């Protein structure tokens, strides 16, 4: 009897050790073996090895991620722009003047080309008309409602399913190793917060982005924050390190981006003392996702690609390095 | 022999149980028993009781603290103003023009009355001259250096020893119960971050405050953030809920302040659904600290005191509710 218990004990131990190793190997199952995956695993091993020369205390394990094109897709247009266009259509009946007024007229006529031809000024008008004038709580609800119904024009999937499965694994892997993960995006901070915790496991206080101004008011004695049609902060390029300093107050040791808009964030991260991981996601897969870089209007990666090569940063070749791309593949399995 | 071991075991068990109870009772040893202490303990018990009607998940247990007058003293002047005056003196040799120029002339002549008579405009000039023009790393080092030498004019103690022992216990007690503690202060965000983690156990990413603008620059290829002489955000009154929304993105369930500048933060906290703790520290102890409220130029508590009484918020009577006031009493024990 006693021997059989020992046998059982040994079997259980072996099974449990095997399961543990499998888990460790499989932290990034959607990543193909190669230089990119290796650079991530080596970096994490290095900074978490207690007593090691390159050990970094957990409090300093700050990792920052761009969102559009890094954590979820950004083609054929930023998803937040799709939201703004849908909001113009939804609000049109309350704004009869929009039928005669650009850029709203073009949106209502489905003439996206004219909208985009209006440049930044036109887009800003759309953002202000659709993102301001409500309270923070109302806006958050509007974003949540939109996400439950809106579908991506190409994949017909919900936008929050168009996040990259390999990046979800990377976020979870870093957190399992004591990292605090932040989003630092050009996208709207209040556009991302309503769903970032559920989709990415990133709580609102770790989401940083662009914003419009808000104002505290008492409405019938009830305090509200009203969203004003005025830019507060545009979180792109050199403003990303500014935002990191403002919100986090420490320099990250790892930074992940996909465009020239992320270059200064990667430079700022790289310039700290000690081990650093700087990584660019390079969109190279025209079949499973999109292929674009130096000439693209959205997510242009030109200077960043040169600097990555010069400095030996990790460049993820989506086509080669990612076994799987989207979360929805995983959802339908 | 065996019996003696049992006896020893029982003795050890009794001692250890007693120690555990003592620890639980003693989470707030510097607080006298009374309504204030009871309101804190009841609130924490309520929101942490799993399965209870008023249970709050750990992620939502956000507690926000004002700093000046709430976590550390603020008399006879805000400690950051003492820093600015010391910096004017330290930088004077590089600015010979200050000898003829107000408000610098008054500072150099030790004429504090004239400095303060210059009002907000004069103070802003002092802040810009002493807080801008350097990089974020340089400024952080300057603050650290100052704190190691500067002494409070009345107590002759380091400023970071003039934090309130009962509030240190409260911060630790909340964190031990799954709360995330934040500072939301009118003081400078980069003036507090260099020491808040060591003194309060609050990491930089949970320190929110006023700020000047910064700019990303490459200096000889090295990225730096340069501090500009331009206000970015003044974190007082209605701006506190704005800052909470911007940095945290969720509504706190507990808020702690001491002045009318904190009123909107307490209102914003109170207006959420579910259990809430709003607490004012009332400076009533002219012997051990300072006594001031409705008529004070620093830390004026007038409207806030009325609203606290009207709404049944907790008001801490420093003289009655705090067994001990300063951390340095504790340090010398």
XYZ file of C-alpha atoms in Angstrom:
666
model
C 0.000 0.000 0.000
C 2.693 2.326 1.065
C 4.651 1.608 -2.126
C 1.662 2.355 -4.301
C 1.253 5.692 -2.604
C 4.910 6.437 -3.364
C 4.402 5.450 -6.982
C 1.420 7.726 -7.215
C 3.418 10.506 -5.581
C 6.256 10.140 -8.097
C 3.843 10.077 -11.029
C 2.102 13.206 -9.782
C 5.424 14.979 -9.294
C 6.618 14.138 -12.788
C 3.318 15.241 -14.310
C 3.388 18.484 -12.381
C 7.003 19.298 -13.321
C 6.237 18.540 -16.963
C 3.198 20.818 -16.821
C 5.283 23.633 -15.350
C 7.938 23.403 -18.072
C 5.266 23.313 -20.744
C 3.758 26.467 -19.306
C 7.107 28.265 -19.278
C 7.837 27.304 -22.890
C 4.367 28.266 -23.961
C 4.173 31.769 -22.571
C 4.319 33.065 -26.166
C 2.689 30.261 -28.217
C 1.713 32.537 -31.126
C 5.320 33.617 -31.632
C 7.492 31.608 -33.998
C 10.959 30.785 -32.749
C 13.399 33.377 -33.985
C 15.400 36.450 -33.038
C 12.366 38.530 -31.977
C 10.923 35.957 -29.583
C 14.411 35.173 -28.261
C 15.175 38.859 -27.565
C 12.006 39.124 -25.461
C 12.627 35.977 -23.447
C 16.318 36.793 -22.918
C 15.467 40.293 -21.720
C 12.864 39.073 -19.250
C 15.176 36.350 -17.940
C 17.943 38.927 -17.451
C 15.977 41.549 -15.535
C 14.200 39.038 -13.291
C 17.266 36.957 -12.317
C 17.705 37.802 -8.625
C 21.307 38.500 -7.753
C 22.119 38.886 -11.461
C 24.085 41.900 -12.686
C 21.149 43.158 -14.737
C 18.410 42.488 -12.188
C 15.693 45.162 -12.087
C 13.420 45.520 -9.034
C 9.717 44.894 -9.817
C 8.747 48.524 -9.114
C 11.035 49.613 -11.959
C 9.722 47.035 -14.444
C 7.673 49.512 -16.460
C 6.641 48.490 -19.985
C 4.907 50.916 -22.358
C 2.878 49.957 -25.423
C 1.566 52.030 -28.269
C -1.987 50.909 -29.159
C -2.950 51.550 -32.832
C -0.907 49.176 -34.987
C 0.923 47.749 -31.973
C -1.803 46.121 -29.859
C -4.674 46.247 -32.348
C -4.941 46.959 -36.083
C -5.164 50.469 -37.558
C -6.229 49.846 -41.185
C -7.978 50.942 -43.333
C -8.354 53.820 -40.834
C -7.759 54.365 -37.114
C -10.647 52.630 -35.367
C -11.361 55.784 -33.397
C -11.998 57.590 -36.694
C -14.516 54.878 -37.619
C -16.161 55.609 -34.261
C -16.236 59.370 -35.020
C -17.800 58.772 -38.462
C -20.464 56.500 -36.966
C -21.187 59.141 -34.324
C -21.640 61.831 -37.018
C -24.240 59.559 -38.669
C -25.916 58.837 -35.323
C -26.069 62.520 -34.331
C -26.987 63.889 -37.783
C -30.716 64.174 -37.085
C -29.955 66.588 -34.248
C -27.695 68.650 -36.540
C -29.597 69.433 -39.769
C -26.929 72.061 -40.562
C -24.368 69.252 -41.113
C -25.959 68.420 -44.477
C -24.481 71.639 -45.846
C -21.335 71.873 -43.762
C -17.962 70.228 -44.342
C -16.539 67.861 -43.277
C -19.877 66.557 -41.969
C -21.527 66.726 -45.403
C -18.876 64.434 -46.863
C -19.236 61.968 -43.986
C -23.011 61.817 -44.408
C -22.603 61.295 -48.162
C -20.119 58.469 -47.516
C -17.376 60.421 -49.293
C -14.438 59.397 -47.114
C -11.933 60.672 -49.673
C -13.109 64.269 -49.237
C -13.102 63.852 -45.458
C -9.470 62.764 -45.476
C -8.566 65.448 -48.046
C -9.654 67.998 -45.431
C -6.575 66.965 -43.465
C -5.993 67.331 -39.756
C -8.291 70.336 -39.500
C -11.289 68.362 -40.794
C -10.526 65.398 -38.541
C -10.239 67.689 -35.526
C -13.674 69.143 -36.325
C -15.115 65.621 -36.443
C -13.478 64.657 -33.151
C -14.721 67.784 -31.375
C -18.257 67.397 -32.700
C -18.446 63.736 -31.650
C -16.243 63.507 -28.540
C -17.159 66.699 -26.646
C -20.291 68.223 -25.143
C -21.147 65.234 -22.969
C -20.030 64.092 -19.525
C -17.184 61.618 -19.042
C -19.660 58.966 -17.929
C -21.900 59.484 -20.952
C -18.945 59.317 -23.327
C -17.658 56.115 -21.758
C -21.086 54.507 -22.228
C -21.249 55.669 -25.866
C -17.901 54.009 -26.591
C -19.013 50.764 -24.922
C -22.291 50.729 -26.855
C -20.532 51.354 -30.148
C -18.078 48.509 -29.580
C -20.866 45.976 -29.057
C -22.368 46.716 -32.494
C -19.710 48.179 -34.819
C -17.876 45.802 -37.152
C -14.601 46.181 -39.017
C -15.281 46.767 -42.764
C -12.893 44.043 -43.935
C -13.083 41.269 -41.358
C -16.666 41.950 -40.136
C -15.339 41.357 -36.641
C -15.811 43.520 -33.573
C -12.979 46.012 -33.285
C -11.949 44.692 -29.874
C -11.416 41.275 -31.484
C -8.900 42.778 -33.879
C -6.188 42.874 -31.244
C -3.032 40.908 -31.869
C -2.943 37.534 -30.144
C 0.901 37.545 -29.876
C 0.773 40.914 -28.138
C -1.887 39.714 -25.679
C 0.465 36.870 -24.817
C 3.365 39.316 -24.474
C 1.363 41.553 -22.104
C 0.428 38.577 -19.932
C 3.987 37.218 -20.014
C 5.464 40.538 -18.865
C 2.900 40.895 -16.071
C 3.554 37.321 -14.926
C 7.170 38.439 -14.575
C 6.370 41.412 -12.364
C 6.065 44.098 -15.042
C 3.522 46.890 -14.880
C 2.114 47.353 -18.409
C 0.977 50.766 -19.690
C -0.594 51.958 -22.927
C 0.905 55.195 -24.318
C -1.148 55.955 -27.416
C -1.989 58.795 -29.769
C -5.576 57.556 -29.441
C -8.040 59.107 -27.024
C -7.440 58.215 -23.387
C -11.199 58.076 -22.744
C -11.796 56.117 -25.941
C -9.472 53.320 -24.756
C -10.219 53.114 -21.041
C -13.753 51.682 -21.260
C -12.440 48.412 -22.765
C -8.656 48.248 -22.168
C -8.977 46.400 -18.865
C -11.258 43.712 -20.290
C -9.361 43.245 -23.547
C -5.728 43.877 -22.539
C -5.823 43.457 -18.760
C -4.621 47.076 -18.468
C -6.513 49.099 -15.832
C -7.611 52.696 -16.619
C -4.882 54.231 -14.443
C -2.318 52.614 -16.763
C -3.852 53.934 -19.975
C -2.277 57.147 -21.313
C -3.415 58.884 -24.479
C -4.549 62.045 -26.186
C -7.284 64.014 -24.489
C -9.634 66.956 -24.705
C -10.125 69.280 -21.749
C -12.771 68.525 -19.130
C -14.429 70.807 -16.600
C -15.858 70.064 -13.157
C -19.456 71.219 -12.722
C -22.296 70.774 -10.271
C -25.481 69.902 -12.197
C -28.467 70.066 -9.836
C -25.979 69.525 -7.030
C -24.485 66.463 -8.736
C -20.796 66.739 -9.711
C -19.987 65.921 -13.328
C -16.989 66.297 -15.608
C -18.025 67.926 -18.875
C -15.974 67.247 -22.013
C -14.988 70.488 -23.772
C -14.275 70.970 -27.506
C -10.647 71.883 -26.842
C -7.501 69.771 -27.197
C -5.772 69.101 -23.890
C -2.898 66.877 -25.004
C -1.889 65.205 -28.254
C 0.108 62.137 -27.296
C 2.360 61.538 -30.295
C 6.084 61.685 -31.098
C 8.007 63.873 -28.595
C 4.855 64.194 -26.511
C 4.997 60.490 -25.624
C 8.037 60.816 -23.331
C 6.381 63.951 -21.910
C 3.229 61.932 -21.165
C 5.251 59.062 -19.708
C 6.980 61.489 -17.385
C 3.684 63.173 -16.475
C 1.730 59.977 -15.799
C 4.327 57.420 -14.729
C 7.211 59.502 -13.442
C 9.766 56.789 -14.110
C 11.544 55.775 -17.257
C 10.269 52.509 -18.784
C 12.689 49.641 -19.310
C 10.688 48.232 -22.230
C 8.833 50.008 -25.045
C 6.752 48.652 -27.922
C 5.593 50.592 -30.970
C 5.014 50.337 -34.701
C 5.473 53.798 -36.204
C 7.588 56.935 -36.295
C 5.126 58.354 -33.774
C 6.632 55.929 -31.259
C 10.267 56.714 -32.029
C 10.817 59.242 -29.235
C 9.201 56.874 -26.734
C 11.653 54.155 -27.745
C 14.581 56.607 -27.669
C 13.565 57.806 -24.195
C 13.311 54.210 -22.991
C 16.616 53.195 -24.580
C 18.495 56.127 -23.027
C 18.111 54.846 -19.466
C 20.838 52.957 -17.649
C 20.744 49.172 -17.503
C 19.041 46.578 -19.710
C 16.409 47.825 -22.141
C 14.026 46.228 -24.629
C 12.884 48.388 -27.550
C 10.682 46.669 -30.102
C 8.986 47.687 -33.333
C 6.106 45.713 -34.814
C 6.662 45.789 -38.589
C 3.501 45.268 -40.663
C 4.690 42.860 -43.354
C 1.746 40.528 -43.828
C -0.548 41.667 -46.651
C -2.506 38.416 -46.525
C -3.290 37.940 -42.859
C -3.153 41.643 -41.937
C -1.731 44.587 -43.922
C 1.728 45.391 -45.286
C 2.905 48.986 -44.922
C 5.801 51.037 -43.574
C 7.826 53.924 -45.051
C 5.196 55.377 -47.392
C 2.037 54.781 -45.387
C -0.230 57.644 -44.295
C -1.331 55.573 -41.331
C 1.353 54.171 -39.056
C 4.282 55.389 -41.147
C 7.465 53.578 -40.121
C 10.474 55.156 -41.786
C 12.914 56.919 -39.449
C 12.017 54.372 -36.804
C 13.001 51.465 -39.025
C 16.394 53.044 -39.735
C 17.011 53.782 -36.064
C 15.957 50.256 -35.053
C 18.487 48.791 -37.482
C 21.205 51.209 -36.365
C 20.659 50.536 -32.660
C 19.890 46.843 -32.842
C 16.335 47.167 -31.540
C 14.028 44.204 -32.021
C 11.952 44.370 -35.211
C 9.028 41.952 -35.388
C 8.355 40.761 -38.909
C 4.637 40.008 -38.543
C 4.600 37.565 -41.437
C 7.589 35.584 -40.220
C 7.489 36.023 -36.455
C 3.785 35.600 -35.705
C 2.171 32.171 -35.982
C -1.185 33.787 -35.555
C -2.261 37.410 -35.844
C -5.699 38.204 -34.490
C -7.450 37.368 -31.286
C -10.562 36.379 -33.258
C -8.757 33.382 -34.769
C -8.316 32.289 -31.229
C -11.945 33.090 -30.349
C -13.324 30.922 -33.161
C -11.024 27.968 -32.514
C 9.549 15.578 27.862
C 6.663 15.254 25.469
C 4.381 17.078 27.898
C 6.804 19.923 28.221
C 6.891 20.295 24.457
C 3.096 20.453 24.435
C 3.156 23.083 27.132
C 5.631 25.106 25.129
C 3.501 24.671 22.016
C 0.404 25.929 23.832
C 2.274 28.902 25.256
C 3.631 29.790 21.813
C 0.183 29.470 20.256
C -1.401 31.719 22.856
C 1.353 34.297 22.465
C 1.064 34.214 18.701
C -2.747 34.583 18.703
C -2.449 37.483 21.138
C 0.141 39.127 18.914
C -2.110 38.762 15.875
C -5.076 40.381 17.616
C -2.850 43.147 18.910
C -1.652 43.792 15.369
C -5.196 43.984 14.038
C -6.243 46.387 16.793
C -3.083 48.397 16.363
C -3.251 49.198 12.660
C -3.881 52.825 13.689
C -2.003 53.119 17.002
C -1.606 56.908 16.796
C -5.367 57.390 16.506
C -7.386 57.822 19.694
C -10.573 55.809 19.895
C -13.459 57.933 18.714
C -15.834 58.608 15.837
C -13.076 59.396 13.299
C -11.080 56.210 13.861
C -14.284 54.177 13.994
C -15.541 55.589 10.676
C -12.302 54.521 8.971
C -12.282 51.000 10.396
C -16.006 50.487 9.718
C -15.604 51.643 6.122
C -12.654 49.345 5.457
C -14.425 46.384 7.078
C -17.507 47.042 4.939
C -15.820 47.275 1.534
C -13.509 44.298 2.126
C -16.142 41.871 3.479
C -16.418 39.312 0.670
C -20.014 38.465 -0.117
C -21.150 41.550 1.806
C -23.639 43.971 0.240
C -21.108 46.784 0.180
C -18.110 44.760 -0.971
C -15.815 46.585 -3.412
C -13.400 44.660 -5.656
C -9.712 45.493 -4.995
C -9.268 47.142 -8.415
C -11.900 49.718 -7.446
C -10.425 50.464 -4.020
C -8.914 53.815 -5.006
C -8.024 56.229 -2.197
C -6.867 59.801 -2.917
C -4.954 62.036 -0.513
C -4.206 65.715 -0.627
C -0.603 66.337 0.514
C -0.040 69.806 2.077
C -1.850 69.897 5.413
C -3.201 66.369 4.940
C -0.108 64.153 4.826
C 2.505 66.674 5.955
C 2.380 70.138 7.544
C 1.955 73.352 5.539
C 2.801 76.086 8.057
C 4.206 78.727 8.314
C 4.327 78.391 4.482
C 3.950 75.593 1.930
C 7.196 73.626 2.077
C 7.575 73.953 -1.677
C 7.666 77.733 -1.267
C 10.484 77.316 1.274
C 12.261 75.284 -1.407
C 11.702 78.036 -4.010
C 13.070 80.717 -1.641
C 16.154 78.614 -0.885
C 16.661 78.089 -4.613
C 16.511 81.870 -5.246
C 19.266 82.305 -2.650
C 21.305 79.450 -4.146
C 20.983 80.771 -7.708
C 21.418 84.479 -6.862
C 25.098 84.630 -7.793
C 24.190 83.599 -11.346
C 21.483 86.290 -11.490
C 22.984 89.629 -10.382
C 19.889 91.356 -11.829
C 17.746 89.814 -9.047
C 19.184 92.306 -6.534
C 17.124 95.029 -8.222
C 14.160 93.001 -9.381
C 11.057 92.010 -7.440
C 10.062 89.599 -6.068
C 13.670 88.298 -6.035
C 15.005 91.412 -4.292
C 12.608 90.876 -1.382
C 13.580 87.211 -1.103
C 17.286 88.034 -1.023
C 16.655 90.700 1.632
C 14.687 88.207 3.729
C 11.571 90.328 3.395
C 8.979 87.543 3.184
C 6.130 89.949 3.841
C 6.776 91.834 0.582
C 7.132 88.543 -1.290
C 3.727 87.390 -0.103
C 2.238 90.861 -0.697
C 3.117 90.360 -4.388
C 0.390 87.726 -4.445
C 0.050 84.861 -6.872
C 1.874 86.717 -9.623
C 5.028 87.077 -7.508
C 4.897 83.464 -6.387
C 4.499 82.276 -9.966
C 7.615 84.269 -10.937
C 9.559 82.582 -8.141
C 8.354 79.137 -9.148
C 9.234 79.648 -12.814
C 12.691 81.021 -11.998
C 13.505 78.119 -9.684
C 11.603 75.156 -11.125
C 12.164 75.578 -14.889
C 15.138 75.708 -17.243
C 16.581 72.383 -16.159
C 15.932 68.781 -17.161
C 13.546 66.564 -15.219
C 16.483 64.513 -13.912
C 18.371 67.594 -12.742
C 15.305 68.967 -10.996
C 14.640 65.680 -9.219
C 18.226 65.676 -7.907
C 17.929 69.298 -6.744
C 14.820 68.426 -4.714
C 16.533 65.405 -3.149
C 19.614 67.436 -2.258
C 17.526 70.189 -0.699
C 15.587 67.748 1.459
C 18.757 66.306 2.987
C 19.856 69.728 4.275
C 16.835 72.037 4.666
C 15.210 72.296 8.097
C 11.793 73.528 9.128
C 12.074 77.001 10.774
C 10.048 76.037 13.849
C 10.847 72.384 14.558
C 14.371 72.345 13.040
C 13.440 68.970 11.575
C 13.803 67.792 7.997
C 10.649 68.545 6.035
C 10.117 64.873 5.201
C 9.979 64.158 8.930
C 7.073 66.572 9.316
C 4.599 64.082 7.898
C 1.733 62.993 10.108
C 2.297 59.672 11.835
C -1.463 58.879 11.979
C -1.731 59.400 8.209
C 1.271 57.136 7.553
C -0.559 54.461 9.530
C -3.743 55.133 7.571
C -1.927 54.800 4.223
C -0.391 51.483 5.295
C -3.696 50.245 6.715
C -5.552 50.972 3.461
C -2.867 49.307 1.352
C -2.883 46.252 3.641
C -6.592 46.072 2.808
C -6.086 46.093 -0.945
C -6.398 49.831 -1.579
C -4.295 51.672 -4.131
C -3.257 54.995 -2.553
C -2.750 58.149 -4.652
C -1.638 61.686 -3.853
C -3.714 64.427 -5.534
C -2.054 67.664 -4.510
C -1.854 71.297 -5.495
C 1.895 70.889 -4.969
C 4.283 70.186 -7.823
C 4.120 66.661 -9.182
C 7.891 66.616 -9.720
C 8.534 68.180 -6.332
C 6.762 65.268 -4.579
C 7.811 62.262 -6.641
C 11.501 62.159 -5.626
C 10.582 61.327 -2.004
C 6.915 60.173 -1.927
C 7.787 56.503 -2.372
C 10.332 56.466 0.444
C 8.266 58.552 2.869
C 4.670 57.543 2.055
C 5.127 54.267 0.176
C 3.426 55.906 -2.817
C 5.175 55.206 -6.159
C 5.659 58.045 -8.685
C 2.891 56.772 -10.976
C 0.430 57.333 -8.111
C 1.504 60.916 -7.425
C -0.647 63.582 -9.121
C -0.044 67.310 -8.774
C 0.469 70.659 -10.416
C 3.005 70.821 -13.218
C 4.862 73.024 -15.644
C 5.233 72.035 -19.292
C 8.142 69.891 -20.414
C 9.643 69.399 -23.858
C 11.429 66.407 -25.376
C 14.829 67.269 -26.847
C 17.883 65.461 -28.129
C 20.994 66.997 -26.561
C 24.092 65.634 -28.297
C 21.950 62.676 -29.294
C 20.804 62.082 -25.715
C 17.053 62.469 -25.096
C 16.114 64.797 -22.250
C 12.918 66.408 -20.985
C 13.438 70.140 -20.475
C 11.266 71.959 -17.933
C 9.673 75.079 -19.453
C 8.604 78.265 -17.617
C 4.941 77.697 -18.453
C 2.140 76.322 -16.282
C 0.795 73.006 -17.545
C -1.795 72.196 -14.872
C -2.793 73.730 -11.559
C -4.220 70.900 -9.483
C -6.576 72.650 -7.080
C -10.331 72.832 -6.427
C -12.369 71.761 -9.505
C -9.151 70.730 -11.234
C -8.653 67.881 -8.737
C -11.516 65.748 -10.108
C -10.250 66.632 -13.605
C -6.783 65.359 -12.651
C -8.228 62.238 -11.020
C -10.105 61.480 -14.216
C -7.050 62.195 -16.355
C -4.580 60.123 -14.323
C -6.673 57.419 -12.674
C -9.743 57.133 -14.872
C -11.901 55.730 -12.103
C -13.741 57.427 -9.301
C -12.104 57.006 -5.868
C -14.102 55.432 -3.042
C -12.137 57.291 -0.357
C -10.802 60.860 -0.303
C -8.774 62.723 2.312
C -8.165 66.463 2.426
C -7.833 69.430 4.763
C -8.925 72.543 2.881
C -11.497 74.083 0.561
C -9.082 73.225 -2.249
C -10.015 69.587 -1.640
C -13.778 70.102 -1.546
C -14.476 69.193 -5.177
C -12.326 66.068 -4.846
C -14.413 64.981 -1.858
C -17.662 65.862 -3.662
C -16.578 63.890 -6.733
C -15.682 60.908 -4.549
C -18.909 61.111 -2.548
C -21.082 61.250 -5.684
C -20.236 57.685 -6.740
C -22.510 54.734 -6.053
C -21.814 52.482 -3.081
C -19.917 53.060 0.158
C -17.708 56.138 0.353
C -15.316 57.600 2.922
C -14.734 61.355 2.786
C -12.506 62.768 5.498
C -11.244 66.216 6.427
C -8.227 66.723 8.660
C -9.075 69.747 10.847
C -6.052 71.608 12.227
C -7.063 72.227 15.849
C -3.848 71.734 17.784
C -1.979 75.016 18.326
C 0.442 73.365 20.733
C 1.570 70.232 18.913
C 0.962 71.573 15.370
C -1.050 74.623 14.264
C -4.686 75.661 14.681
C -6.352 77.239 11.660
C -9.405 76.893 9.441
C -11.971 79.410 8.134
C -9.772 82.527 8.115
C -6.408 81.039 7.184
C -4.523 82.133 4.057
C -2.888 78.717 3.907
C -5.152 75.684 3.919
C -8.382 77.628 4.387
C -11.165 75.268 5.506
C -14.507 77.067 5.429
C -17.003 75.797 2.830
C -15.526 72.339 3.268
C -16.225 72.354 7.010
C -19.861 73.302 6.401
C -20.298 70.666 3.715
C -18.652 67.995 5.892
C -21.094 68.732 8.696
C -24.054 68.811 6.314
C -23.140 65.509 4.639
C -21.824 63.673 7.668
C -18.266 63.347 6.364
C -15.581 62.405 8.865
C -13.816 65.392 10.431
C -10.579 64.606 12.256
C -10.009 66.887 15.225
C -6.214 66.719 15.334
C -6.033 67.684 18.993
C -8.579 65.112 20.126
C -8.240 62.329 17.561
C -4.460 62.050 17.179
C -2.370 60.566 19.984
C 0.723 61.647 18.173
C 1.204 64.098 15.313
C 4.575 63.976 13.620
C 6.678 61.174 12.290
C 9.746 62.675 14.003
C 8.284 61.924 17.444
C 8.294 58.379 16.294
C 11.799 58.654 14.853
C 13.267 59.887 18.155
C 11.498 57.325 20.308
